[in-house]
Amino acid sequence: MEKTLVKAPFRADHVGSFLRTEAIKNARKDFTDGKIDHDALKAVEDREIEKLVQKEIEAGLKSITDGEYRRAYWHLDFLAGLEGVELFETEYISRFKGAKLKNNAIKVVGKVGFHQHDMIEHFKFLKQAVEKYGDGSQIAKFSIPSPNMLFTRIQGDEYYNGDREQFQKDTAAAYQKAIQAFYDAGCRYLQLDDTSWIDFVSEERIQAVVEKLGMDVQDIIETRVRCLNEAISKRPDDLLITMHICRGNFRSTYITSGGYDLISDAIFADLNVDGLFLEYDNDRSGDFGPLKSFKRDDLTVVLGLITSKFPELEDADKIKKRIQEASRYIPLKNLALSPQCGFASTEEGNLLSEEDQWNKIKHVVSIAESVWGSI
């Protein structure tokens, strides 16, 4: 049966996270300091998310998120909520260029699974807010880390004792249950954020991952394709799933540089997603050459040509020119526009103001309307 999907990704879309407001920052600090309880924190989050939803709608967006306001990290908060996974403090050197993350990480302490998760309720609240303030043309979009962010980063720790096959099988099964749970809660637009692909954009990282896993690089790529495809293999027909790739986003810094050349066939032809959000805001992401691997008429490629790292607005004519350049490889009807990443992949946020952030979003909407006539 042919899928009946929402009209997304939209011509003007976004990755999902927004700068935390002062009210959110103060409430989270008060909660950490023991000055308020969880219910009081949630009340502040609820109010601020409703305000955010209204701002997104006013800015012209059709895909509406909760800004990840309830999270400290884009990925760890979800992964630590899976069965068999725990958050812990560790000591490590930040991989970001000139910035240092908090010393938090995850480890597998038991069989990976999914039973209940706080983010299901988070989505329900978002959906209600969109229905309350929207006009019916908007949709609640929710972002979670890709299964590869669990499978590739910790390799199962001691529990799986190197049994990658079983670890991948359990990870995929947990995600199948999670995806169904989001669907049952009313989700029809789910985004999987997957930075594991940056292992293949530079010779340094390729060599490191090959040495770490003792596998051929193409075998590693195929393993990651299988992990994601298996995780989404049982999704309902009317659930749209997209994937976002970037090279790191913390306090306006990044992890690495390099193009999509080595993984172009994998992401454009082999992944069974409906859309790809690709970082393309500067030369760190390479050129449009890898887009030649595009072969699917049912795939939307969202060009992340607007940076979320810095406040300066890009020249609209130059962005339109780059969209036209990309259309040499991919039909314009299969392209869309967004920032290259969120504005706050972690609660610290990037180095720009809330006003700058909204100017960026409105810039995306304006350019998309000019290029495609609508969003």
C-alpha positions as YAML, in Angstrom:
chain: A
units: angstrom
residues:
- id: 1
  name: MET
  ca: [0.00, 0.00, 0.00]
- id: 2
  name: GLU
  ca: [1.32, 3.44, -0.89]
- id: 3
  name: LYS
  ca: [2.13, 5.64, 2.08]
- id: 4
  name: THR
  ca: [-0.08, 8.58, 2.93]
- id: 5
  name: LEU
  ca: [2.40, 10.96, 4.51]
- id: 6
  name: VAL
  ca: [2.17, 14.45, 5.90]
- id: 7
  name: LYS
  ca: [3.43, 17.18, 3.60]
- id: 8
  name: ALA
  ca: [6.87, 17.25, 5.11]
- id: 9
  name: PRO
  ca: [9.71, 17.95, 5.29]
- id: 10
  name: PHE
  ca: [8.41, 21.40, 4.49]
- id: 11
  name: ARG
  ca: [10.12, 23.76, 2.05]
- id: 12
  name: ALA
  ca: [11.06, 25.81, 5.11]
- id: 13
  name: ASP
  ca: [11.89, 23.41, 7.92]
- id: 14
  name: HIS
  ca: [14.24, 23.25, 10.89]
- id: 15
  name: VAL
  ca: [16.17, 20.69, 12.91]
- id: 16
  name: GLY
  ca: [14.31, 21.21, 16.17]
- id: 17
  name: SER
  ca: [16.16, 22.72, 19.12]
- id: 18
  name: PHE
  ca: [15.87, 26.35, 20.22]
- id: 19
  name: LEU
  ca: [17.81, 28.50, 22.67]
- id: 20
  name: ARG
  ca: [16.56, 27.98, 26.21]
- id: 21
  name: THR
  ca: [14.76, 31.02, 27.59]
- id: 22
  name: GLU
  ca: [15.87, 32.69, 30.80]
- id: 23
  name: ALA
  ca: [12.81, 31.25, 32.56]
- id: 24
  name: ILE
  ca: [13.87, 27.72, 31.56]
- id: 25
  name: LYS
  ca: [17.49, 28.28, 32.56]
- id: 26
  name: ASN
  ca: [16.51, 29.72, 35.96]
- id: 27
  name: ALA
  ca: [14.01, 26.95, 36.67]
- id: 28
  name: ARG
  ca: [16.48, 24.20, 35.79]
- id: 29
  name: LYS
  ca: [19.10, 25.78, 38.04]
- id: 30
  name: ASP
  ca: [16.60, 26.11, 40.89]
- id: 31
  name: PHE
  ca: [15.64, 22.46, 40.42]
- id: 32
  name: THR
  ca: [19.30, 21.38, 40.48]
- id: 33
  name: ASP
  ca: [19.87, 23.47, 43.61]
- id: 34
  name: GLY
  ca: [16.84, 21.91, 45.31]
- id: 35
  name: LYS
  ca: [14.87, 25.15, 45.45]
- id: 36
  name: ILE
  ca: [11.92, 23.81, 43.45]
- id: 37
  name: ASP
  ca: [10.51, 20.32, 42.86]
- id: 38
  name: HIS
  ca: [9.90, 18.51, 39.60]
- id: 39
  name: ASP
  ca: [6.29, 19.65, 39.37]
- id: 40
  name: ALA
  ca: [7.34, 23.30, 39.61]
- id: 41
  name: LEU
  ca: [10.01, 22.77, 36.96]
- id: 42
  name: LYS
  ca: [7.50, 21.08, 34.66]
- id: 43
  name: ALA
  ca: [5.06, 23.96, 35.09]
- id: 44
  name: VAL
  ca: [7.71, 26.42, 33.87]
- id: 45
  name: GLU
  ca: [8.65, 24.13, 30.97]
- id: 46
  name: ASP
  ca: [5.01, 23.79, 29.99]
- id: 47
  name: ARG
  ca: [4.48, 27.56, 29.92]
- id: 48
  name: GLU
  ca: [7.66, 28.22, 27.96]
- id: 49
  name: ILE
  ca: [6.95, 25.47, 25.43]
- id: 50
  name: GLU
  ca: [3.50, 26.92, 24.78]
- id: 51
  name: LYS
  ca: [5.11, 30.32, 24.18]
- id: 52
  name: LEU
  ca: [7.66, 28.70, 21.86]
- id: 53
  name: VAL
  ca: [4.96, 26.94, 19.85]
- id: 54
  name: GLN
  ca: [3.23, 30.27, 19.30]
- id: 55
  name: LYS
  ca: [6.47, 31.90, 18.19]
- id: 56
  name: GLU
  ca: [7.19, 29.12, 15.71]
- id: 57
  name: ILE
  ca: [3.73, 29.48, 14.22]
- id: 58
  name: GLU
  ca: [4.05, 33.27, 14.07]
- id: 59
  name: ALA
  ca: [7.41, 32.88, 12.28]
- id: 60
  name: GLY
  ca: [5.70, 30.87, 9.56]
- id: 61
  name: LEU
  ca: [6.93, 27.36, 10.38]
- id: 62
  name: LYS
  ca: [4.71, 24.36, 9.70]
- id: 63
  name: SER
  ca: [6.79, 21.79, 11.60]
- id: 64
  name: ILE
  ca: [6.54, 22.70, 15.27]
- id: 65
  name: THR
  ca: [8.83, 21.35, 17.99]
- id: 66
  name: ASP
  ca: [9.16, 21.82, 21.74]
- id: 67
  name: GLY
  ca: [12.66, 23.21, 21.22]
- id: 68
  name: GLU
  ca: [14.02, 20.30, 23.30]
- id: 69
  name: TYR
  ca: [13.34, 22.58, 26.28]
- id: 70
  name: ARG
  ca: [13.06, 19.64, 28.66]
- id: 71
  name: ARG
  ca: [16.46, 18.21, 27.68]
- id: 72
  name: ALA
  ca: [20.04, 18.86, 28.68]
- id: 73
  name: TYR
  ca: [21.37, 17.01, 25.62]
- id: 74
  name: TRP
  ca: [19.87, 16.27, 22.21]
- id: 75
  name: HIS
  ca: [20.71, 12.58, 22.57]
- id: 76
  name: LEU
  ca: [21.66, 11.48, 26.08]
- id: 77
  name: ASP
  ca: [18.29, 12.29, 27.66]
- id: 78
  name: PHE
  ca: [16.49, 9.92, 25.30]
- id: 79
  name: LEU
  ca: [19.10, 7.17, 25.30]
- id: 80
  name: ALA
  ca: [19.38, 7.15, 29.11]
- id: 81
  name: GLY
  ca: [15.63, 6.54, 29.24]
- id: 82
  name: LEU
  ca: [15.93, 3.20, 27.45]
- id: 83
  name: GLU
  ca: [16.04, -0.01, 29.46]
- id: 84
  name: GLY
  ca: [19.57, -1.19, 30.09]
- id: 85
  name: VAL
  ca: [21.14, 2.25, 29.54]
- id: 86
  name: GLU
  ca: [22.39, 4.57, 32.27]
- id: 87
  name: LEU
  ca: [23.73, 8.13, 32.40]
- id: 88
  name: PHE
  ca: [26.98, 8.59, 34.32]
- id: 89
  name: GLU
  ca: [29.80, 11.07, 34.85]
- id: 90
  name: THR
  ca: [33.10, 10.41, 33.16]
- id: 91
  name: GLU
  ca: [36.36, 12.13, 32.39]
- id: 92
  name: TYR
  ca: [37.23, 12.83, 28.79]
- id: 93
  name: ILE
  ca: [38.60, 15.50, 26.51]
- id: 94
  name: SER
  ca: [35.99, 17.29, 24.46]
- id: 95
  name: ARG
  ca: [36.09, 16.53, 20.72]
- id: 96
  name: PHE
  ca: [34.74, 19.97, 19.87]
- id: 97
  name: LYS
  ca: [37.04, 22.67, 18.48]
- id: 98
  name: GLY
  ca: [37.61, 25.11, 21.33]
- id: 99
  name: ALA
  ca: [34.75, 24.12, 23.63]
- id: 100
  name: LYS
  ca: [34.32, 21.58, 26.40]
- id: 101
  name: LEU
  ca: [31.16, 19.64, 27.19]
- id: 102
  name: LYS
  ca: [30.01, 18.56, 30.61]
- id: 103
  name: ASN
  ca: [31.42, 15.17, 31.62]
- id: 104
  name: ASN
  ca: [28.28, 13.12, 31.02]
- id: 105
  name: ALA
  ca: [28.04, 9.91, 29.04]
- id: 106
  name: ILE
  ca: [25.97, 6.72, 28.79]
- id: 107
  name: LYS
  ca: [26.75, 3.09, 29.38]
- id: 108
  name: VAL
  ca: [24.91, -0.17, 28.80]
- id: 109
  name: VAL
  ca: [24.31, -2.09, 32.03]
- id: 110
  name: GLY
  ca: [21.70, -4.58, 30.83]
- id: 111
  name: LYS
  ca: [19.66, -5.76, 27.86]
- id: 112
  name: VAL
  ca: [18.62, -2.75, 25.79]
- id: 113
  name: GLY
  ca: [14.86, -2.37, 25.60]
- id: 114
  name: PHE
  ca: [11.92, 0.03, 25.59]
- id: 115
  name: HIS
  ca: [9.00, 0.02, 28.00]
- id: 116
  name: GLN
  ca: [8.04, 3.53, 29.08]
- id: 117
  name: HIS
  ca: [9.72, 6.84, 28.36]
- id: 118
  name: ASP
  ca: [9.15, 10.39, 29.59]
- id: 119
  name: MET
  ca: [9.44, 11.72, 26.05]
- id: 120
  name: ILE
  ca: [6.19, 10.09, 25.01]
- id: 121
  name: GLU
  ca: [4.44, 12.45, 27.43]
- id: 122
  name: HIS
  ca: [6.63, 15.29, 26.20]
- id: 123
  name: PHE
  ca: [5.36, 14.68, 22.68]
- id: 124
  name: LYS
  ca: [1.73, 14.52, 23.82]
- id: 125
  name: PHE
  ca: [2.06, 17.94, 25.43]
- id: 126
  name: LEU
  ca: [3.62, 19.36, 22.27]
- id: 127
  name: LYS
  ca: [0.86, 17.94, 20.08]
- id: 128
  name: GLN
  ca: [-1.81, 19.46, 22.31]
- id: 129
  name: ALA
  ca: [-0.09, 22.85, 22.16]
- id: 130
  name: VAL
  ca: [0.12, 22.73, 18.36]
- id: 131
  name: GLU
  ca: [-3.57, 21.88, 18.14]
- id: 132
  name: LYS
  ca: [-4.39, 24.66, 20.61]
- id: 133
  name: TYR
  ca: [-2.48, 27.47, 18.88]
- id: 134
  name: GLY
  ca: [-2.25, 26.28, 15.27]
- id: 135
  name: ASP
  ca: [-4.74, 26.56, 12.44]
- id: 136
  name: GLY
  ca: [-4.55, 22.93, 11.36]
- id: 137
  name: SER
  ca: [-1.77, 23.43, 8.82]
- id: 138
  name: GLN
  ca: [1.01, 22.80, 11.35]
- id: 139
  name: ILE
  ca: [2.26, 19.45, 12.61]
- id: 140
  name: ALA
  ca: [4.05, 18.47, 15.81]
- id: 141
  name: LYS
  ca: [7.54, 17.24, 14.98]
- id: 142
  name: PHE
  ca: [9.66, 15.33, 17.46]
- id: 143
  name: SER
  ca: [13.38, 14.55, 17.32]
- id: 144
  name: ILE
  ca: [15.21, 11.66, 18.94]
- id: 145
  name: PRO
  ca: [18.73, 10.32, 18.42]
- id: 146
  name: SER
  ca: [19.21, 7.63, 15.80]
- id: 147
  name: PRO
  ca: [19.75, 4.06, 17.03]
- id: 148
  name: ASN
  ca: [23.28, 4.43, 15.68]
- id: 149
  name: MET
  ca: [23.96, 6.95, 18.44]
- id: 150
  name: LEU
  ca: [23.62, 4.09, 20.92]
- id: 151
  name: PHE
  ca: [24.97, 1.23, 18.83]
- id: 152
  name: THR
  ca: [28.09, 2.94, 17.47]
- id: 153
  name: ARG
  ca: [29.23, 5.04, 20.41]
- id: 154
  name: ILE
  ca: [29.55, 2.56, 23.23]
- id: 155
  name: GLN
  ca: [29.54, -0.84, 21.52]
- id: 156
  name: GLY
  ca: [27.57, -2.47, 24.29]
- id: 157
  name: ASP
  ca: [30.12, -2.05, 27.09]
- id: 158
  name: GLU
  ca: [30.60, -5.08, 29.31]
- id: 159
  name: TYR
  ca: [27.02, -6.39, 29.15]
- id: 160
  name: TYR
  ca: [27.21, -7.47, 25.50]
- id: 161
  name: ASN
  ca: [30.89, -8.42, 25.78]
- id: 162
  name: GLY
  ca: [31.63, -7.60, 22.17]
- id: 163
  name: ASP
  ca: [28.53, -9.30, 20.75]
- id: 164
  name: ARG
  ca: [27.71, -6.58, 18.22]
- id: 165
  name: GLU
  ca: [25.06, -8.63, 16.45]
- id: 166
  name: GLN
  ca: [22.96, -9.10, 19.59]
- id: 167
  name: PHE
  ca: [23.52, -5.50, 20.66]
- id: 168
  name: GLN
  ca: [22.32, -4.25, 17.28]
- id: 169
  name: LYS
  ca: [19.33, -6.61, 17.35]
- id: 170
  name: ASP
  ca: [18.24, -5.41, 20.80]
- id: 171
  name: THR
  ca: [18.81, -1.76, 19.89]
- id: 172
  name: ALA
  ca: [16.66, -2.09, 16.75]
- id: 173
  name: ALA
  ca: [13.91, -3.89, 18.68]
- id: 174
  name: ALA
  ca: [13.86, -1.16, 21.35]
- id: 175
  name: TYR
  ca: [13.52, 1.51, 18.68]
- id: 176
  name: GLN
  ca: [10.73, -0.37, 16.95]
- id: 177
  name: LYS
  ca: [8.76, -0.25, 20.20]
- id: 178
  name: ALA
  ca: [9.66, 3.40, 20.79]
- id: 179
  name: ILE
  ca: [8.58, 4.43, 17.30]
- id: 180
  name: GLN
  ca: [5.26, 2.63, 17.74]
- id: 181
  name: ALA
  ca: [4.78, 4.35, 21.10]
- id: 182
  name: PHE
  ca: [5.31, 7.78, 19.53]
- id: 183
  name: TYR
  ca: [2.91, 6.86, 16.75]
- id: 184
  name: ASP
  ca: [0.26, 5.70, 19.22]
- id: 185
  name: ALA
  ca: [0.66, 9.08, 20.97]
- id: 186
  name: GLY
  ca: [-0.20, 10.81, 17.69]
- id: 187
  name: CYS
  ca: [3.25, 11.45, 16.19]
- id: 188
  name: ARG
  ca: [3.33, 11.55, 12.38]
- id: 189
  name: TYR
  ca: [6.65, 13.35, 11.88]
- id: 190
  name: LEU
  ca: [9.68, 11.85, 13.63]
- id: 191
  name: GLN
  ca: [13.28, 12.91, 13.08]
- id: 192
  name: LEU
  ca: [16.31, 10.72, 13.87]
- id: 193
  name: ASP
  ca: [19.44, 12.75, 14.60]
- id: 194
  name: ASP
  ca: [22.54, 10.80, 13.58]
- id: 195
  name: THR
  ca: [26.03, 12.25, 13.89]
- id: 196
  name: SER
  ca: [27.64, 8.80, 13.59]
- id: 197
  name: TRP
  ca: [28.08, 9.45, 9.85]
- id: 198
  name: ILE
  ca: [30.82, 11.99, 10.53]
- id: 199
  name: ASP
  ca: [33.09, 8.99, 11.08]
- id: 200
  name: PHE
  ca: [33.33, 8.86, 7.29]
- id: 201
  name: VAL
  ca: [33.87, 12.49, 6.27]
- id: 202
  name: SER
  ca: [37.62, 12.78, 6.98]
- id: 203
  name: GLU
  ca: [40.59, 10.44, 6.61]
- id: 204
  name: GLU
  ca: [41.46, 10.90, 10.28]
- id: 205
  name: ARG
  ca: [38.06, 9.72, 11.50]
- id: 206
  name: ILE
  ca: [37.86, 6.92, 8.95]
- id: 207
  name: GLN
  ca: [41.17, 5.53, 10.13]
- id: 208
  name: ALA
  ca: [40.12, 5.84, 13.77]
- id: 209
  name: VAL
  ca: [36.82, 3.95, 13.35]
- id: 210
  name: VAL
  ca: [38.46, 1.22, 11.23]
- id: 211
  name: GLU
  ca: [41.13, 0.68, 13.87]
- id: 212
  name: LYS
  ca: [38.57, 0.71, 16.68]
- id: 213
  name: LEU
  ca: [36.23, -1.84, 15.13]
- id: 214
  name: GLY
  ca: [38.68, -3.92, 13.11]
- id: 215
  name: MET
  ca: [36.31, -3.88, 10.14]
- id: 216
  name: ASP
  ca: [36.46, -2.72, 6.54]
- id: 217
  name: VAL
  ca: [35.06, 0.79, 6.15]
- id: 218
  name: GLN
  ca: [32.30, -0.30, 3.75]
- id: 219
  name: ASP
  ca: [31.26, -3.05, 6.17]
- id: 220
  name: ILE
  ca: [30.98, -0.44, 8.93]
- id: 221
  name: ILE
  ca: [28.82, 1.79, 6.73]
- id: 222
  name: GLU
  ca: [26.58, -1.14, 5.79]
- id: 223
  name: THR
  ca: [26.23, -2.09, 9.45]
- id: 224
  name: ARG
  ca: [24.98, 1.40, 10.30]
- id: 225
  name: VAL
  ca: [22.55, 1.33, 7.40]
- id: 226
  name: ARG
  ca: [21.17, -2.01, 8.64]
- id: 227
  name: CYS
  ca: [20.86, -0.74, 12.21]
- id: 228
  name: LEU
  ca: [18.77, 2.26, 11.19]
- id: 229
  name: ASN
  ca: [16.71, 0.46, 8.58]
- id: 230
  name: GLU
  ca: [15.86, -2.38, 10.95]
- id: 231
  name: ALA
  ca: [14.91, 0.12, 13.65]
- id: 232
  name: ILE
  ca: [12.33, 1.78, 11.38]
- id: 233
  name: SER
  ca: [11.26, -1.35, 9.48]
- id: 234
  name: LYS
  ca: [7.96, -1.75, 11.36]
- id: 235
  name: ARG
  ca: [6.83, 1.87, 11.32]
- id: 236
  name: PRO
  ca: [3.23, 2.56, 10.28]
- id: 237
  name: ASP
  ca: [2.71, 3.62, 6.66]
- id: 238
  name: ASP
  ca: [1.60, 7.15, 7.54]
- id: 239
  name: LEU
  ca: [4.52, 7.97, 9.84]
- id: 240
  name: LEU
  ca: [7.12, 10.18, 8.15]
- id: 241
  name: ILE
  ca: [10.69, 9.61, 9.34]
- id: 242
  name: THR
  ca: [13.61, 11.86, 8.47]
- id: 243
  name: MET
  ca: [17.29, 11.79, 9.43]
- id: 244
  name: HIS
  ca: [19.57, 14.69, 10.29]
- id: 245
  name: ILE
  ca: [23.35, 14.64, 9.84]
- id: 246
  name: CYS
  ca: [25.78, 17.28, 11.07]
- id: 247
  name: ARG
  ca: [29.42, 17.52, 12.13]
- id: 248
  name: GLY
  ca: [28.78, 18.56, 15.72]
- id: 249
  name: ASN
  ca: [27.03, 21.58, 17.22]
- id: 250
  name: PHE
  ca: [28.00, 22.83, 20.68]
- id: 251
  name: ARG
  ca: [28.43, 26.48, 21.66]
- id: 252
  name: SER
  ca: [28.82, 27.33, 17.96]
- id: 253
  name: THR
  ca: [31.73, 24.90, 17.53]
- id: 254
  name: TYR
  ca: [32.04, 21.63, 15.61]
- id: 255
  name: ILE
  ca: [33.83, 18.27, 15.70]
- id: 256
  name: THR
  ca: [35.19, 17.69, 12.22]
- id: 257
  name: SER
  ca: [35.06, 18.68, 8.55]
- id: 258
  name: GLY
  ca: [34.58, 16.82, 5.29]
- id: 259
  name: GLY
  ca: [32.12, 15.98, 2.54]
- id: 260
  name: TYR
  ca: [29.50, 13.27, 2.07]
- id: 261
  name: ASP
  ca: [31.42, 11.55, -0.75]
- id: 262
  name: LEU
  ca: [32.10, 8.21, 0.97]
- id: 263
  name: ILE
  ca: [28.56, 7.81, 2.33]
- id: 264
  name: SER
  ca: [26.55, 9.32, -0.52]
- id: 265
  name: ASP
  ca: [25.27, 5.99, -1.88]
- id: 266
  name: ALA
  ca: [24.38, 4.81, 1.62]
- id: 267
  name: ILE
  ca: [22.37, 7.85, 2.67]
- id: 268
  name: PHE
  ca: [20.72, 8.66, -0.66]
- id: 269
  name: ALA
  ca: [19.95, 5.15, -1.89]
- id: 270
  name: ASP
  ca: [20.13, 2.66, 0.97]
- id: 271
  name: LEU
  ca: [18.46, 4.35, 3.95]
- id: 272
  name: ASN
  ca: [14.70, 3.89, 4.07]
- id: 273
  name: VAL
  ca: [13.94, 7.37, 5.40]
- id: 274
  name: ASP
  ca: [11.61, 9.94, 3.84]
- id: 275
  name: GLY
  ca: [13.89, 12.94, 4.20]
- id: 276
  name: LEU
  ca: [17.49, 13.92, 4.88]
- id: 277
  name: PHE
  ca: [18.53, 17.09, 6.71]
- id: 278
  name: LEU
  ca: [22.10, 17.77, 5.56]
- id: 279
  name: GLU
  ca: [24.57, 20.28, 6.95]
- id: 280
  name: TYR
  ca: [25.71, 22.57, 4.14]
- id: 281
  name: ASP
  ca: [26.23, 25.97, 5.76]
- id: 282
  name: ASN
  ca: [29.91, 26.35, 4.80]
- id: 283
  name: ASP
  ca: [32.92, 24.64, 3.23]
- id: 284
  name: ARG
  ca: [33.26, 22.23, 6.17]
- id: 285
  name: SER
  ca: [30.52, 20.11, 4.60]
- id: 286
  name: GLY
  ca: [32.09, 19.75, 1.18]
- id: 287
  name: ASP
  ca: [30.45, 20.48, -2.17]
- id: 288
  name: PHE
  ca: [27.22, 19.29, -3.78]
- id: 289
  name: GLY
  ca: [28.97, 16.56, -5.81]
- id: 290
  name: PRO
  ca: [27.72, 13.71, -3.56]
- id: 291
  name: LEU
  ca: [24.14, 14.70, -4.40]
- id: 292
  name: LYS
  ca: [24.63, 12.85, -7.68]
- id: 293
  name: SER
  ca: [23.86, 9.64, -5.75]
- id: 294
  name: PHE
  ca: [20.25, 10.81, -5.35]
- id: 295
  name: LYS
  ca: [17.96, 8.27, -7.02]
- id: 296
  name: ARG
  ca: [14.64, 8.25, -5.12]
- id: 297
  name: ASP
  ca: [11.74, 10.38, -6.29]
- id: 298
  name: ASP
  ca: [10.08, 9.94, -2.87]
- id: 299
  name: LEU
  ca: [13.00, 11.40, -0.90]
- id: 300
  name: THR
  ca: [13.26, 15.05, 0.21]
- id: 301
  name: VAL
  ca: [16.72, 16.49, 0.80]
- id: 302
  name: VAL
  ca: [16.69, 19.47, 3.17]
- id: 303
  name: LEU
  ca: [19.70, 21.70, 2.54]
- id: 304
  name: GLY
  ca: [21.06, 23.16, 5.75]
- id: 305
  name: LEU
  ca: [22.39, 26.30, 4.08]
- id: 306
  name: ILE
  ca: [21.56, 28.71, 6.92]
- id: 307
  name: THR
  ca: [23.90, 28.49, 9.89]
- id: 308
  name: SER
  ca: [22.55, 28.26, 13.43]
- id: 309
  name: LYS
  ca: [26.02, 28.93, 14.87]
- id: 310
  name: PHE
  ca: [26.36, 32.66, 14.21]
- id: 311
  name: PRO
  ca: [23.95, 35.64, 14.10]
- id: 312
  name: GLU
  ca: [24.82, 37.18, 10.73]
- id: 313
  name: LEU
  ca: [22.13, 36.64, 8.11]
- id: 314
  name: GLU
  ca: [23.26, 35.00, 4.90]
- id: 315
  name: ASP
  ca: [22.82, 36.84, 1.61]
- id: 316
  name: ALA
  ca: [19.45, 35.62, 0.33]
- id: 317
  name: ASP
  ca: [20.51, 35.74, -3.32]
- id: 318
  name: LYS
  ca: [23.56, 33.58, -2.59]
- id: 319
  name: ILE
  ca: [21.40, 31.02, -0.80]
- id: 320
  name: LYS
  ca: [18.99, 30.93, -3.75]
- id: 321
  name: LYS
  ca: [21.96, 30.42, -6.07]
- id: 322
  name: ARG
  ca: [23.17, 27.48, -3.98]
- id: 323
  name: ILE
  ca: [19.71, 25.93, -4.08]
- id: 324
  name: GLN
  ca: [19.79, 26.22, -7.86]
- id: 325
  name: GLU
  ca: [23.24, 24.60, -7.90]
- id: 326
  name: ALA
  ca: [21.90, 21.68, -5.85]
- id: 327
  name: SER
  ca: [18.98, 21.34, -8.26]
- id: 328
  name: ARG
  ca: [21.44, 20.27, -10.96]
- id: 329
  name: TYR
  ca: [21.63, 16.97, -9.07]
- id: 330
  name: ILE
  ca: [18.26, 16.80, -7.33]
- id: 331
  name: PRO
  ca: [14.96, 18.11, -8.75]
- id: 332
  name: LEU
  ca: [13.83, 21.31, -7.07]
- id: 333
  name: LYS
  ca: [10.63, 19.58, -5.99]
- id: 334
  name: ASN
  ca: [12.72, 17.21, -3.89]
- id: 335
  name: LEU
  ca: [14.67, 19.97, -2.14]
- id: 336
  name: ALA
  ca: [13.91, 22.10, 0.93]
- id: 337
  name: LEU
  ca: [15.74, 24.60, 3.15]
- id: 338
  name: SER
  ca: [16.62, 24.73, 6.85]
- id: 339
  name: PRO
  ca: [19.34, 25.76, 9.29]
- id: 340
  name: GLN
  ca: [22.21, 23.24, 9.27]
- id: 341
  name: CYS
  ca: [21.44, 22.19, 12.85]
- id: 342
  name: GLY
  ca: [19.44, 23.26, 15.88]
- id: 343
  name: PHE
  ca: [20.18, 26.39, 17.87]
- id: 344
  name: ALA
  ca: [20.79, 24.49, 21.11]
- id: 345
  name: SER
  ca: [21.86, 20.87, 20.71]
- id: 346
  name: THR
  ca: [22.64, 21.10, 24.41]
- id: 347
  name: GLU
  ca: [20.99, 23.36, 26.96]
- id: 348
  name: GLU
  ca: [23.96, 25.77, 26.81]
- id: 349
  name: GLY
  ca: [22.99, 26.83, 23.29]
- id: 350
  name: ASN
  ca: [24.91, 28.47, 20.47]
- id: 351
  name: LEU
  ca: [26.50, 31.92, 20.62]
- id: 352
  name: LEU
  ca: [23.66, 34.08, 19.34]
- id: 353
  name: SER
  ca: [20.64, 35.79, 20.85]
- id: 354
  name: GLU
  ca: [17.00, 34.72, 20.78]
- id: 355
  name: GLU
  ca: [16.31, 37.64, 18.44]
- id: 356
  name: ASP
  ca: [19.08, 36.39, 16.13]
- id: 357
  name: GLN
  ca: [17.58, 32.91, 16.26]
- id: 358
  name: TRP
  ca: [14.15, 34.08, 15.15]
- id: 359
  name: ASN
  ca: [15.66, 36.25, 12.44]
- id: 360
  name: LYS
  ca: [17.32, 33.10, 11.10]
- id: 361
  name: ILE
  ca: [14.05, 31.16, 11.10]
- id: 362
  name: LYS
  ca: [12.20, 33.98, 9.36]
- id: 363
  name: HIS
  ca: [15.05, 34.17, 6.83]
- id: 364
  name: VAL
  ca: [14.57, 30.47, 6.02]
- id: 365
  name: VAL
  ca: [10.82, 30.96, 5.58]
- id: 366
  name: SER
  ca: [11.26, 34.05, 3.39]
- id: 367
  name: ILE
  ca: [13.81, 32.41, 1.08]
- id: 368
  name: ALA
  ca: [11.74, 29.22, 0.80]
- id: 369
  name: GLU
  ca: [8.65, 31.23, -0.18]
- id: 370
  name: SER
  ca: [10.68, 33.07, -2.80]
- id: 371
  name: VAL
  ca: [12.13, 29.86, -4.30]
- id: 372
  name: TRP
  ca: [9.15, 27.52, -4.13]
- id: 373
  name: GLY
  ca: [6.22, 29.92, -3.80]
- id: 374
  name: SER
  ca: [5.09, 28.37, -0.50]
- id: 375
  name: ILE
  ca: [6.49, 26.39, 2.38]
...
